[in-house]
Amino acid sequence: GISSVVLASLIFSAFIYLLLARPRSVKKVLNHALKRGEFVPWLQGIVDKHGNLCGAEVLMRWQTSSGEIINPDIFIPAAEKSGLIVPMTTSMLPELQRYFLQQRALIPSGFVLSLNICKLHFQNLGLVDECREFLKVFPEQSLVLCLEITERELIEQTSLTDLLLKQLDEIGVKIAIDDFGTGHASFNYMRSFKVDFIKIDRAFINTIGSASISASLVDIIIDMAAKLGMEVVAEGVESGAQAEYLIAHNVAKLQGFYYHKPVPLALFSAKFKHYQ
Ligand code: C2E
Ligand code: CA
Ligand code: CA
Ligand code: CA
């Protein structure tokens, strides 16, 4: 009867309402959190083949007003879709700058600080100014900044990205291809982007020691990187056996729970002291 038609249309409009209203309310919630400074940088240490700290990756956390810590997988996709990821990323920079300035006497020389940068941000020349502003307090490359761009969202080469890369290079900013092996970057792409680091995705590191085809892909990626003059960072190193294998295969840098887990800035300082 009529009532079931009314009910169906009610359900339908409720469905549409949710579909349309949700992205906006997600954006509202993220924007509100941004204004309150709730997106905070955590750091995960990266080590060299001797196990010494040689860098760190900035990993964003959402620290809500009630004190919960929310991992990026939950909010980064929505942040990217809404474009809010750009101001969210830059909002972490002053705190990071203050922190590393405070720690400058303890930072190992050549320390590389890596920042995840989304495709949208990489189409914005303001990125160069943000990097310059960040680096100006660290004289003569006492801290090296590296921008990680994921292989899954390849950035098209345009005159804008050419200019951006040139200007970043001029101020000493390095480029890493993140999650390598999950996308489809070509040799030409790697060359034209003058990539400094290749970060082998955790999924491949996992296969070390197994007989699967992916395990030999790790060797192929290491070979290719060496031939292209790029350094390799292995992600998601979780065991001594994996570390041993990677070090024996000349992987320069290692990152994973086996060495360091991501921690808030206040807890990261102890790692510097450990290496003094
Ligand atoms: P990612 O850039 O690949 O970062 C590495 C992720 O692997 C981090 O997860 C880290 O905690 C985790 N990880 C590190 N070592 C190990 C290990 O040994 N085992 C395992 N199982 N996991 C390990 P997290 O912090 O949850 O970040 C997830 C993703 O969110 C990041 O992946 C990155 O794509 C994105 N993300 C994080 N922070 C930012 C940011 O500031 N901006 C942007 N655009 N994306 C970010
Ligand atoms: Ca990354
Ligand atoms: Ca370069
Ligand atoms: Ca990664």
mmCIF file of C-alpha atoms and ligand atoms in Angstrom:
data_model
loop_
_atom_site.group_PDB
_atom_site.id
_atom_site.type_symbol
_atom_site.label_atom_id
_atom_site.label_comp_id
_atom_site.label_asym_id
_atom_site.label_seq_id
_atom_site.Cartn_x
_atom_site.Cartn_y
_atom_site.Cartn_z
ATOM 1 C CA GLY A 1 0.000 0.000 0.000
ATOM 2 C CA ILE A 2 0.860 3.671 0.205
ATOM 3 C CA SER A 3 2.716 3.314 3.464
ATOM 4 C CA SER A 4 5.333 0.949 2.013
ATOM 5 C CA VAL A 5 5.940 3.376 -0.882
ATOM 6 C CA VAL A 6 6.376 6.217 1.603
ATOM 7 C CA LEU A 7 8.654 4.051 3.687
ATOM 8 C CA ALA A 8 10.735 3.080 0.653
ATOM 9 C CA SER A 9 11.102 6.689 -0.426
ATOM 10 C CA LEU A 10 12.011 7.683 3.114
ATOM 11 C CA ILE A 11 14.696 5.025 3.221
ATOM 12 C CA PHE A 12 15.911 6.104 -0.198
ATOM 13 C CA SER A 13 16.191 9.768 0.781
ATOM 14 C CA ALA A 14 17.860 8.854 4.033
ATOM 15 C CA PHE A 15 20.363 6.850 1.981
ATOM 16 C CA ILE A 16 21.041 9.783 -0.376
ATOM 17 C CA TYR A 17 21.238 12.135 2.550
ATOM 18 C CA LEU A 18 23.909 9.998 4.165
ATOM 19 C CA LEU A 19 25.751 9.699 0.879
ATOM 20 C CA LEU A 20 25.785 13.440 0.265
ATOM 21 C CA ALA A 21 26.047 14.683 3.805
ATOM 22 C CA ARG A 22 28.788 12.436 5.037
ATOM 23 C CA PRO A 23 31.766 13.719 3.034
ATOM 24 C CA ARG A 24 30.855 17.256 4.085
ATOM 25 C CA SER A 25 30.510 16.377 7.719
ATOM 26 C CA VAL A 26 33.770 14.450 7.578
ATOM 27 C CA LYS A 27 35.407 17.565 6.186
ATOM 28 C CA LYS A 28 33.803 19.643 8.946
ATOM 29 C CA VAL A 29 35.063 17.303 11.629
ATOM 30 C CA LEU A 30 38.598 17.249 10.190
ATOM 31 C CA ASN A 31 38.617 21.018 9.780
ATOM 32 C CA HIS A 32 37.515 21.467 13.369
ATOM 33 C CA ALA A 33 40.255 19.114 14.555
ATOM 34 C CA LEU A 34 42.797 20.980 12.423
ATOM 35 C CA LYS A 35 41.837 24.307 14.006
ATOM 36 C CA ARG A 36 42.322 22.754 17.430
ATOM 37 C CA GLY A 37 45.776 21.463 16.479
ATOM 38 C CA GLU A 38 44.790 17.824 16.899
ATOM 39 C CA PHE A 39 46.944 16.443 14.038
ATOM 40 C CA VAL A 40 50.268 15.761 15.632
ATOM 41 C CA PRO A 41 53.541 14.353 14.281
ATOM 42 C CA TRP A 42 54.874 11.049 15.580
ATOM 43 C CA LEU A 43 58.296 9.789 14.523
ATOM 44 C CA GLN A 44 59.603 6.376 13.538
ATOM 45 C CA GLY A 45 63.370 5.990 13.545
ATOM 46 C CA ILE A 46 65.245 4.755 10.458
ATOM 47 C CA VAL A 47 68.618 3.042 10.934
ATOM 48 C CA ASP A 48 71.715 2.342 8.843
ATOM 49 C CA LYS A 49 73.278 -1.107 8.385
ATOM 50 C CA HIS A 50 74.982 -0.805 11.781
ATOM 51 C CA GLY A 51 71.637 -0.193 13.458
ATOM 52 C CA ASN A 52 72.500 3.451 14.111
ATOM 53 C CA LEU A 53 69.779 6.066 13.855
ATOM 54 C CA CYS A 54 70.149 7.929 10.537
ATOM 55 C CA GLY A 55 66.688 9.385 10.011
ATOM 56 C CA ALA A 56 63.031 9.380 10.908
ATOM 57 C CA GLU A 57 59.678 9.357 9.161
ATOM 58 C CA VAL A 58 56.931 11.704 10.278
ATOM 59 C CA LEU A 59 53.698 9.763 10.793
ATOM 60 C CA MET A 60 50.601 11.772 11.527
ATOM 61 C CA ARG A 61 48.317 10.936 14.425
ATOM 62 C CA TRP A 62 44.976 12.428 15.343
ATOM 63 C CA GLN A 63 45.003 13.202 19.015
ATOM 64 C CA THR A 64 41.378 13.895 19.871
ATOM 65 C CA SER A 65 40.253 16.257 22.619
ATOM 66 C CA SER A 66 39.334 13.208 24.699
ATOM 67 C CA GLY A 67 42.932 11.981 24.409
ATOM 68 C CA GLU A 68 42.415 9.117 21.953
ATOM 69 C CA ILE A 69 45.097 8.499 19.343
ATOM 70 C CA ILE A 70 43.666 7.738 15.897
ATOM 71 C CA ASN A 71 45.873 6.103 13.258
ATOM 72 C CA PRO A 72 46.171 7.718 9.813
ATOM 73 C CA ASP A 73 44.553 4.851 7.868
ATOM 74 C CA ILE A 74 41.221 5.994 9.335
ATOM 75 C CA PHE A 75 41.401 9.683 8.378
ATOM 76 C CA ILE A 76 44.057 10.183 5.655
ATOM 77 C CA PRO A 77 41.806 8.984 2.783
ATOM 78 C CA ALA A 78 39.088 11.514 3.735
ATOM 79 C CA ALA A 79 41.729 14.189 4.337
ATOM 80 C CA GLU A 80 43.116 13.606 0.843
ATOM 81 C CA LYS A 81 39.694 13.606 -0.773
ATOM 82 C CA SER A 82 38.757 16.916 0.852
ATOM 83 C CA GLY A 83 42.151 18.513 0.199
ATOM 84 C CA LEU A 84 42.555 19.167 3.921
ATOM 85 C CA ILE A 85 45.635 16.934 3.926
ATOM 86 C CA VAL A 86 47.687 19.911 2.686
ATOM 87 C CA PRO A 87 47.033 22.253 5.652
ATOM 88 C CA MET A 88 47.090 19.204 7.983
ATOM 89 C CA THR A 89 50.608 18.375 6.801
ATOM 90 C CA THR A 90 51.890 21.943 7.068
ATOM 91 C CA SER A 91 50.310 22.306 10.511
ATOM 92 C CA MET A 92 52.840 19.768 11.854
ATOM 93 C CA LEU A 93 55.892 21.678 10.594
ATOM 94 C CA PRO A 94 56.306 24.368 13.292
ATOM 95 C CA GLU A 95 56.232 21.765 16.063
ATOM 96 C CA LEU A 96 58.694 19.546 14.194
ATOM 97 C CA GLN A 97 60.990 22.504 13.549
ATOM 98 C CA ARG A 98 60.959 23.535 17.221
ATOM 99 C CA TYR A 99 61.607 19.938 18.252
ATOM 100 C CA PHE A 100 64.594 19.309 15.960
ATOM 101 C CA LEU A 101 66.043 22.723 16.752
ATOM 102 C CA GLN A 102 65.896 21.819 20.435
ATOM 103 C CA GLN A 103 67.593 18.472 19.721
ATOM 104 C CA ARG A 104 70.149 19.851 17.244
ATOM 105 C CA ALA A 105 73.208 19.050 19.366
ATOM 106 C CA LEU A 106 72.185 15.375 19.429
ATOM 107 C CA ILE A 107 71.107 14.891 15.802
ATOM 108 C CA PRO A 108 73.532 12.566 13.946
ATOM 109 C CA SER A 109 75.056 14.353 10.930
ATOM 110 C CA GLY A 110 73.216 13.773 7.663
ATOM 111 C CA PHE A 111 70.012 12.871 9.538
ATOM 112 C CA VAL A 112 67.130 12.574 7.054
ATOM 113 C CA LEU A 113 63.646 13.627 8.122
ATOM 114 C CA SER A 114 60.977 12.191 5.818
ATOM 115 C CA LEU A 115 57.566 13.677 5.285
ATOM 116 C CA ASN A 116 54.660 12.025 3.451
ATOM 117 C CA ILE A 117 53.397 14.336 0.728
ATOM 118 C CA CYS A 118 50.216 13.657 -1.241
ATOM 119 C CA LYS A 119 49.764 14.220 -4.953
ATOM 120 C CA LEU A 120 47.693 17.375 -4.458
ATOM 121 C CA HIS A 121 50.399 18.998 -2.320
ATOM 122 C CA PHE A 122 52.987 18.147 -4.953
ATOM 123 C CA GLN A 123 51.182 20.370 -7.444
ATOM 124 C CA ASN A 124 51.626 23.459 -5.310
ATOM 125 C CA LEU A 125 54.746 25.650 -5.482
ATOM 126 C CA GLY A 126 53.972 26.755 -1.920
ATOM 127 C CA LEU A 127 55.534 23.421 -0.941
ATOM 128 C CA VAL A 128 58.975 24.832 -1.797
ATOM 129 C CA ASP A 129 58.432 27.826 0.504
ATOM 130 C CA GLU A 130 57.243 25.533 3.284
ATOM 131 C CA CYS A 131 60.400 23.418 2.961
ATOM 132 C CA ARG A 132 62.630 26.500 2.792
ATOM 133 C CA GLU A 133 60.948 27.963 5.863
ATOM 134 C CA PHE A 134 61.405 24.666 7.720
ATOM 135 C CA LEU A 135 65.071 24.231 6.757
ATOM 136 C CA LYS A 136 66.265 27.792 7.369
ATOM 137 C CA VAL A 137 66.996 27.125 11.049
ATOM 138 C CA PHE A 138 69.212 24.113 10.212
ATOM 139 C CA PRO A 139 72.429 25.421 8.674
ATOM 140 C CA GLU A 140 74.447 23.479 6.100
ATOM 141 C CA GLN A 141 72.256 20.390 5.827
ATOM 142 C CA SER A 142 72.586 19.508 9.512
ATOM 143 C CA LEU A 143 69.128 18.099 8.880
ATOM 144 C CA VAL A 144 68.088 16.808 5.456
ATOM 145 C CA LEU A 145 64.443 16.955 4.437
ATOM 146 C CA CYS A 146 62.988 14.194 2.252
ATOM 147 C CA LEU A 147 59.553 14.156 0.656
ATOM 148 C CA GLU A 148 57.930 10.740 0.214
ATOM 149 C CA ILE A 149 55.489 10.315 -2.643
ATOM 150 C CA THR A 150 53.698 7.018 -2.962
ATOM 151 C CA GLU A 151 54.172 4.960 -6.088
ATOM 152 C CA ARG A 152 50.410 4.345 -6.200
ATOM 153 C CA GLU A 153 49.570 7.948 -7.001
ATOM 154 C CA LEU A 154 52.140 8.774 -9.623
ATOM 155 C CA ILE A 155 52.507 12.451 -10.289
ATOM 156 C CA GLU A 156 52.305 13.444 -13.943
ATOM 157 C CA GLN A 157 55.297 15.319 -15.191
ATOM 158 C CA THR A 158 54.314 18.858 -16.151
ATOM 159 C CA SER A 159 56.204 22.147 -16.382
ATOM 160 C CA LEU A 160 54.927 22.837 -12.854
ATOM 161 C CA THR A 161 56.282 19.619 -11.352
ATOM 162 C CA ASP A 162 59.563 20.148 -13.252
ATOM 163 C CA LEU A 163 59.891 23.583 -11.671
ATOM 164 C CA LEU A 164 58.891 22.243 -8.246
ATOM 165 C CA LEU A 165 61.478 19.439 -8.412
ATOM 166 C CA LYS A 166 64.171 21.845 -9.610
ATOM 167 C CA GLN A 167 63.479 24.291 -6.774
ATOM 168 C CA LEU A 168 63.334 21.506 -4.181
ATOM 169 C CA ASP A 169 66.650 20.171 -5.464
ATOM 170 C CA GLU A 170 68.206 23.631 -5.205
ATOM 171 C CA ILE A 171 67.390 23.797 -1.500
ATOM 172 C CA GLY A 172 68.654 20.256 -0.919
ATOM 173 C CA VAL A 173 65.317 18.504 -0.447
ATOM 174 C CA LYS A 174 65.408 14.784 -1.319
ATOM 175 C CA ILE A 175 62.698 12.716 -2.994
ATOM 176 C CA ALA A 176 61.646 9.186 -2.045
ATOM 177 C CA ILE A 177 59.260 6.871 -3.863
ATOM 178 C CA ASP A 178 57.165 5.329 -1.102
ATOM 179 C CA ASP A 179 55.526 1.875 -1.122
ATOM 180 C CA PHE A 180 57.711 0.861 -4.043
ATOM 181 C CA GLY A 181 56.401 -2.254 -5.763
ATOM 182 C CA THR A 182 52.724 -1.468 -5.227
ATOM 183 C CA GLY A 183 52.438 0.930 -8.173
ATOM 184 C CA HIS A 184 53.830 1.132 -11.664
ATOM 185 C CA ALA A 185 56.691 3.657 -11.879
ATOM 186 C CA SER A 186 58.844 3.173 -14.974
ATOM 187 C CA PHE A 187 62.601 3.557 -15.307
ATOM 188 C CA ASN A 188 62.029 6.805 -17.197
ATOM 189 C CA TYR A 189 59.807 8.106 -14.458
ATOM 190 C CA MET A 190 62.374 7.347 -11.777
ATOM 191 C CA ARG A 191 65.061 9.024 -13.829
ATOM 192 C CA SER A 192 63.107 12.156 -14.734
ATOM 193 C CA PHE A 193 62.012 12.637 -11.138
ATOM 194 C CA LYS A 194 65.643 12.333 -9.948
ATOM 195 C CA VAL A 195 64.497 10.079 -7.139
ATOM 196 C CA ASP A 196 66.988 9.783 -4.274
ATOM 197 C CA PHE A 197 65.413 6.947 -2.291
ATOM 198 C CA ILE A 198 63.271 3.945 -3.053
ATOM 199 C CA LYS A 199 61.266 2.613 -0.132
ATOM 200 C CA ILE A 200 60.497 -1.059 -0.687
ATOM 201 C CA ASP A 201 56.980 -1.781 0.531
ATOM 202 C CA ARG A 202 56.468 -3.904 3.630
ATOM 203 C CA ALA A 203 54.578 -6.515 1.606
ATOM 204 C CA PHE A 204 57.854 -7.464 -0.150
ATOM 205 C CA ILE A 205 59.997 -7.363 2.981
ATOM 206 C CA ASN A 206 57.496 -9.816 4.527
ATOM 207 C CA THR A 207 58.332 -12.403 1.887
ATOM 208 C CA ILE A 208 62.056 -12.553 2.695
ATOM 209 C CA GLY A 209 62.969 -16.106 3.591
ATOM 210 C CA SER A 210 59.969 -17.553 1.776
ATOM 211 C CA ALA A 211 60.172 -19.268 -1.579
ATOM 212 C CA SER A 212 57.595 -16.983 -3.190
ATOM 213 C CA ILE A 213 58.237 -15.039 -6.354
ATOM 214 C CA SER A 214 57.982 -11.743 -4.430
ATOM 215 C CA ALA A 215 61.101 -12.655 -2.441
ATOM 216 C CA SER A 216 63.213 -12.526 -5.587
ATOM 217 C CA LEU A 217 61.542 -9.224 -6.473
ATOM 218 C CA VAL A 218 63.287 -7.715 -3.455
ATOM 219 C CA ASP A 219 66.636 -8.610 -5.048
ATOM 220 C CA ILE A 220 65.526 -7.182 -8.387
ATOM 221 C CA ILE A 221 64.456 -3.880 -6.802
ATOM 222 C CA ILE A 222 67.768 -3.619 -4.905
ATOM 223 C CA ASP A 223 69.704 -4.250 -8.148
ATOM 224 C CA MET A 224 67.656 -1.743 -10.088
ATOM 225 C CA ALA A 225 68.081 0.951 -7.423
ATOM 226 C CA ALA A 226 71.862 0.453 -7.410
ATOM 227 C CA LYS A 227 71.982 0.767 -11.204
ATOM 228 C CA LEU A 228 69.887 3.955 -11.093
ATOM 229 C CA GLY A 229 72.076 5.386 -8.319
ATOM 230 C CA MET A 230 69.288 5.426 -5.759
ATOM 231 C CA GLU A 231 69.448 4.390 -2.136
ATOM 232 C CA VAL A 232 67.083 1.744 -0.838
ATOM 233 C CA VAL A 233 65.096 1.970 2.371
ATOM 234 C CA ALA A 234 63.437 -1.260 3.475
ATOM 235 C CA GLU A 235 60.071 -0.714 5.168
ATOM 236 C CA GLY A 236 58.382 -2.912 7.718
ATOM 237 C CA VAL A 237 61.463 -4.791 8.912
ATOM 238 C CA GLU A 238 60.088 -6.973 11.691
ATOM 239 C CA SER A 239 62.705 -9.654 12.306
ATOM 240 C CA GLY A 240 66.426 -10.116 12.714
ATOM 241 C CA ALA A 241 66.415 -12.562 9.802
ATOM 242 C CA GLN A 242 64.920 -9.926 7.494
ATOM 243 C CA ALA A 243 67.414 -7.316 8.705
ATOM 244 C CA GLU A 244 70.355 -9.691 8.168
ATOM 245 C CA TYR A 245 69.226 -10.524 4.658
ATOM 246 C CA LEU A 246 68.737 -6.875 3.685
ATOM 247 C CA ILE A 247 72.078 -5.789 5.128
ATOM 248 C CA ALA A 248 73.845 -8.634 3.298
ATOM 249 C CA HIS A 249 72.197 -7.364 0.102
ATOM 250 C CA ASN A 250 73.542 -3.833 0.643
ATOM 251 C CA VAL A 251 70.309 -2.139 1.651
ATOM 252 C CA ALA A 252 71.480 1.172 3.128
ATOM 253 C CA LYS A 253 68.564 1.982 5.397
ATOM 254 C CA LEU A 254 66.102 -0.020 7.430
ATOM 255 C CA GLN A 255 62.794 0.924 9.001
ATOM 256 C CA GLY A 256 60.457 -1.273 10.984
ATOM 257 C CA PHE A 257 59.186 -2.437 14.335
ATOM 258 C CA TYR A 258 62.317 -4.607 14.744
ATOM 259 C CA TYR A 259 64.262 -1.353 15.266
ATOM 260 C CA HIS A 260 61.848 1.423 16.196
ATOM 261 C CA LYS A 261 58.104 1.884 16.490
ATOM 262 C CA PRO A 262 56.449 5.253 15.817
ATOM 263 C CA VAL A 263 56.384 7.366 18.991
ATOM 264 C CA PRO A 264 55.394 10.899 19.998
ATOM 265 C CA LEU A 265 58.174 13.513 19.837
ATOM 266 C CA ALA A 266 58.736 13.498 23.597
ATOM 267 C CA LEU A 267 59.600 9.788 23.507
ATOM 268 C CA PHE A 268 61.811 10.048 20.442
ATOM 269 C CA SER A 269 64.479 12.129 22.224
ATOM 270 C CA ALA A 270 65.715 9.109 24.178
ATOM 271 C CA LYS A 271 66.752 7.524 20.863
ATOM 272 C CA PHE A 272 69.156 10.381 20.102
ATOM 273 C CA LYS A 273 70.775 10.060 23.508
ATOM 274 C CA HIS A 274 71.137 6.330 23.018
ATOM 275 C CA TYR A 275 73.437 6.912 20.065
ATOM 276 C CA GLN A 276 75.645 9.550 21.685
HETATM 277 P P1 C2E B 1 53.569 4.718 5.106
HETATM 278 O O1 C2E B 1 53.992 6.040 4.606
HETATM 279 O O2 C2E B 1 53.912 3.525 4.278
HETATM 280 O O3 C2E B 1 54.153 4.602 6.579
HETATM 281 C C1 C2E B 1 54.622 3.406 7.145
HETATM 282 C C2 C2E B 1 53.541 2.730 7.951
HETATM 283 O O4 C2E B 1 53.981 1.429 8.302
HETATM 284 C C3 C2E B 1 53.254 3.446 9.266
HETATM 285 O O5 C2E B 1 51.888 3.249 9.567
HETATM 286 C C4 C2E B 1 54.132 2.661 10.242
HETATM 287 O O6 C2E B 1 53.679 2.736 11.569
HETATM 288 C C5 C2E B 1 53.988 1.269 9.697
HETATM 289 N N1 C2E B 1 55.115 0.418 10.042
HETATM 290 C C6 C2E B 1 56.408 0.783 10.209
HETATM 291 N N2 C2E B 1 57.182 -0.278 10.489
HETATM 292 C C7 C2E B 1 56.358 -1.359 10.528
HETATM 293 C C8 C2E B 1 56.571 -2.763 10.769
HETATM 294 O O7 C2E B 1 57.661 -3.229 11.042
HETATM 295 N N3 C2E B 1 55.468 -3.568 10.688
HETATM 296 C C9 C2E B 1 54.240 -3.084 10.417
HETATM 297 N N4 C2E B 1 53.221 -3.938 10.380
HETATM 298 N N5 C2E B 1 54.006 -1.759 10.169
HETATM 299 C C10 C2E B 1 55.044 -0.911 10.217
HETATM 300 P P2 C2E B 1 50.951 4.432 10.040
HETATM 301 O O8 C2E B 1 51.692 5.388 10.931
HETATM 302 O O9 C2E B 1 49.687 3.822 10.547
HETATM 303 O O10 C2E B 1 50.656 5.201 8.675
HETATM 304 C C11 C2E B 1 49.903 4.594 7.658
HETATM 305 C C12 C2E B 1 49.941 5.385 6.394
HETATM 306 O O11 C2E B 1 49.257 6.636 6.534
HETATM 307 C C13 C2E B 1 51.344 5.780 5.954
HETATM 308 O O12 C2E B 1 51.962 4.677 5.310
HETATM 309 C C14 C2E B 1 51.036 6.921 5.008
HETATM 310 O O13 C2E B 1 50.653 6.455 3.742
HETATM 311 C C15 C2E B 1 49.866 7.572 5.674
HETATM 312 N N6 C2E B 1 50.354 8.725 6.450
HETATM 313 C C16 C2E B 1 50.838 8.784 7.702
HETATM 314 N N7 C2E B 1 51.177 10.046 8.036
HETATM 315 C C17 C2E B 1 50.921 10.794 6.944
HETATM 316 C C18 C2E B 1 51.073 12.189 6.640
HETATM 317 O O14 C2E B 1 51.546 13.016 7.452
HETATM 318 N N8 C2E B 1 50.675 12.602 5.396
HETATM 319 C C19 C2E B 1 50.176 11.738 4.462
HETATM 320 N N9 C2E B 1 49.838 12.210 3.259
HETATM 321 N N10 C2E B 1 50.034 10.428 4.719
HETATM 322 C C20 C2E B 1 50.408 9.961 5.935
HETATM 323 CA CA CA B 2 55.841 6.886 3.945
HETATM 324 CA CA CA B 3 67.515 15.498 -6.038
HETATM 325 CA CA CA B 4 55.453 3.161 2.839
#
